[in-house]
PDB file of C-alpha atoms in Angstrom:
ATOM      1  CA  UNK N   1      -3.055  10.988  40.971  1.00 63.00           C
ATOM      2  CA  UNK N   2      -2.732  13.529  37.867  1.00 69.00           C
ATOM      3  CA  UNK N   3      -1.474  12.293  34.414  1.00 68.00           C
ATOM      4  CA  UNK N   4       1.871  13.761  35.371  1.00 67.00           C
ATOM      5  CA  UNK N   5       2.351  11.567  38.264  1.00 70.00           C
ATOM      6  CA  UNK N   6       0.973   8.452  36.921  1.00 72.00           C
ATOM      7  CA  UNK N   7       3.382   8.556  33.883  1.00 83.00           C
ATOM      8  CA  UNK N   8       6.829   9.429  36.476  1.00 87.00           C
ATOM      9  CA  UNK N   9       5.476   6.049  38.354  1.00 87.00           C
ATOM     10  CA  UNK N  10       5.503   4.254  35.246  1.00 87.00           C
ATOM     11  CA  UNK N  11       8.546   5.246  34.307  1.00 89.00           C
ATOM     12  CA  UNK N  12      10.002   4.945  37.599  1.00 89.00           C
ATOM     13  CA  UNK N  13       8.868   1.047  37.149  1.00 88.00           C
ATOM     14  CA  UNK N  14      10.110   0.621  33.734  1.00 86.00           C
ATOM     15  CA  UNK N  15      13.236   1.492  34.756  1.00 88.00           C
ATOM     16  CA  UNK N  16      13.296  -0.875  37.961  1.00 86.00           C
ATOM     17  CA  UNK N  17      11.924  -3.782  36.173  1.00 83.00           C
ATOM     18  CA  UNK N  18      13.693  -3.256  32.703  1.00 80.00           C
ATOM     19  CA  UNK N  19      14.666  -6.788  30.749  1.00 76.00           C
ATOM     20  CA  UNK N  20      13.161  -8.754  33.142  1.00 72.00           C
ATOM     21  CA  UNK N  21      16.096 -10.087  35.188  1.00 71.00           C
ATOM     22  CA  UNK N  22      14.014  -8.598  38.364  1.00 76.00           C
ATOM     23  CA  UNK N  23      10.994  -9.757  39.508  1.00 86.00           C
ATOM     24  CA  UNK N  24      11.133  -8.100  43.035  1.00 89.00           C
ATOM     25  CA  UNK N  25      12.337  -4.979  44.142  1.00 89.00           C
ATOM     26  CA  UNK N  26      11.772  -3.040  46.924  1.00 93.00           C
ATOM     27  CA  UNK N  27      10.650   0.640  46.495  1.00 93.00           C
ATOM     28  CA  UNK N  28      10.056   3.489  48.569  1.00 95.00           C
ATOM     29  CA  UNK N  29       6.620   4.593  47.321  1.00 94.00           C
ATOM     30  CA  UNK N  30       3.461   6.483  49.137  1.00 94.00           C
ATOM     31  CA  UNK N  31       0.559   4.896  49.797  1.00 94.00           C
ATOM     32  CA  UNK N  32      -1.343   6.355  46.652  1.00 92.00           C
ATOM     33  CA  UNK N  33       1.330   5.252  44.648  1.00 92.00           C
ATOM     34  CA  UNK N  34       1.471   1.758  45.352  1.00 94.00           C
ATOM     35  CA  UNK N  35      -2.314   1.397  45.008  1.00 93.00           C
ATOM     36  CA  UNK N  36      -1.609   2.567  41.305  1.00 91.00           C
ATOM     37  CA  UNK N  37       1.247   0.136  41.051  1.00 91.00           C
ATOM     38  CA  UNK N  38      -1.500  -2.325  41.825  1.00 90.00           C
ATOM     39  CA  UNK N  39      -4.134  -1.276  39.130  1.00 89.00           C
ATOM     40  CA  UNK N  40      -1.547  -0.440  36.775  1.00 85.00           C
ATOM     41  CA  UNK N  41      -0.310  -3.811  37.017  1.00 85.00           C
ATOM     42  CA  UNK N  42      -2.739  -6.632  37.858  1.00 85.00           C
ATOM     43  CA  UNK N  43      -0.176  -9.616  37.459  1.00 85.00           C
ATOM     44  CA  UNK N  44       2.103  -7.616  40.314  1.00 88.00           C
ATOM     45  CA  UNK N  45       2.458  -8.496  44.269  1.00 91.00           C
ATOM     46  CA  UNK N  46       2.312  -4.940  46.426  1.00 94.00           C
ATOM     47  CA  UNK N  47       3.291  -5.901  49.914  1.00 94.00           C
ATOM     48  CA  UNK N  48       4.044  -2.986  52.875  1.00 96.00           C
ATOM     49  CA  UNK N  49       6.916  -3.475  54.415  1.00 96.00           C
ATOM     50  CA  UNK N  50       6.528  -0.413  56.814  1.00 94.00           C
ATOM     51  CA  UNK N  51       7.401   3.038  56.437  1.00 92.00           C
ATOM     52  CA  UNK N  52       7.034   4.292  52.679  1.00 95.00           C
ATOM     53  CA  UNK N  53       8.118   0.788  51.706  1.00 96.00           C
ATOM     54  CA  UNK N  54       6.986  -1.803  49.331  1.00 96.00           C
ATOM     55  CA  UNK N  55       7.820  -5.017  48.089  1.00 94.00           C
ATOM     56  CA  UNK N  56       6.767  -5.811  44.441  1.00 93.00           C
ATOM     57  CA  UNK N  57       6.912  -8.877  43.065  1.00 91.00           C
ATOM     58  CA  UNK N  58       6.080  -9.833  39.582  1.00 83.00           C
ATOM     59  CA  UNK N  59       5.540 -13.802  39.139  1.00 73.00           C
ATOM     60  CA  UNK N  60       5.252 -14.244  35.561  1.00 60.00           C
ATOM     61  CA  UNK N  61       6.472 -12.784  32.157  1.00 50.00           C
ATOM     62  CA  UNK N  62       4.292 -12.384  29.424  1.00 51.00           C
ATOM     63  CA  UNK N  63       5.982 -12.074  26.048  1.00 45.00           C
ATOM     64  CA  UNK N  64       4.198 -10.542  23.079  1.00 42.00           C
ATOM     65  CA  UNK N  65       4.773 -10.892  19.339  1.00 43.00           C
ATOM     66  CA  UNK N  66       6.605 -14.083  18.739  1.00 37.00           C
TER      67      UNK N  66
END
């Protein structure tokens, strides 16, 4: 996966998962891609669903600063 790619999946998360009201969502990803989800994010759930789809699940928050 180049640098390119890696930063549109990130994105593409950030914007699924943005303030937290979603832990879950179901995305249409390739293979590749969700392995990255899963390094990218060790606290996440990748599950196939079949097809190009994936389940991911987040099951905690972590907060920083406060």
């Amino acid at each position: 996966m180049t640098k390119i790619e890696k930063t549109a999946l990130e994105r593409l998360l950030s914007e699924c998962f943005a303030g937290g009201e979603r832990r879950r969502r179901e995305l249409r990803l390739s293979r590749e891609q969700a392995r990255q989800v899963e390094r990218l994010c060790p606290d996440s759930q990748v599950r196939a669903m079949g097809g190009s789809w994936y389940e991911i699940s987040f099951q905690g928050v972590r907060y920083y600063g406060s």
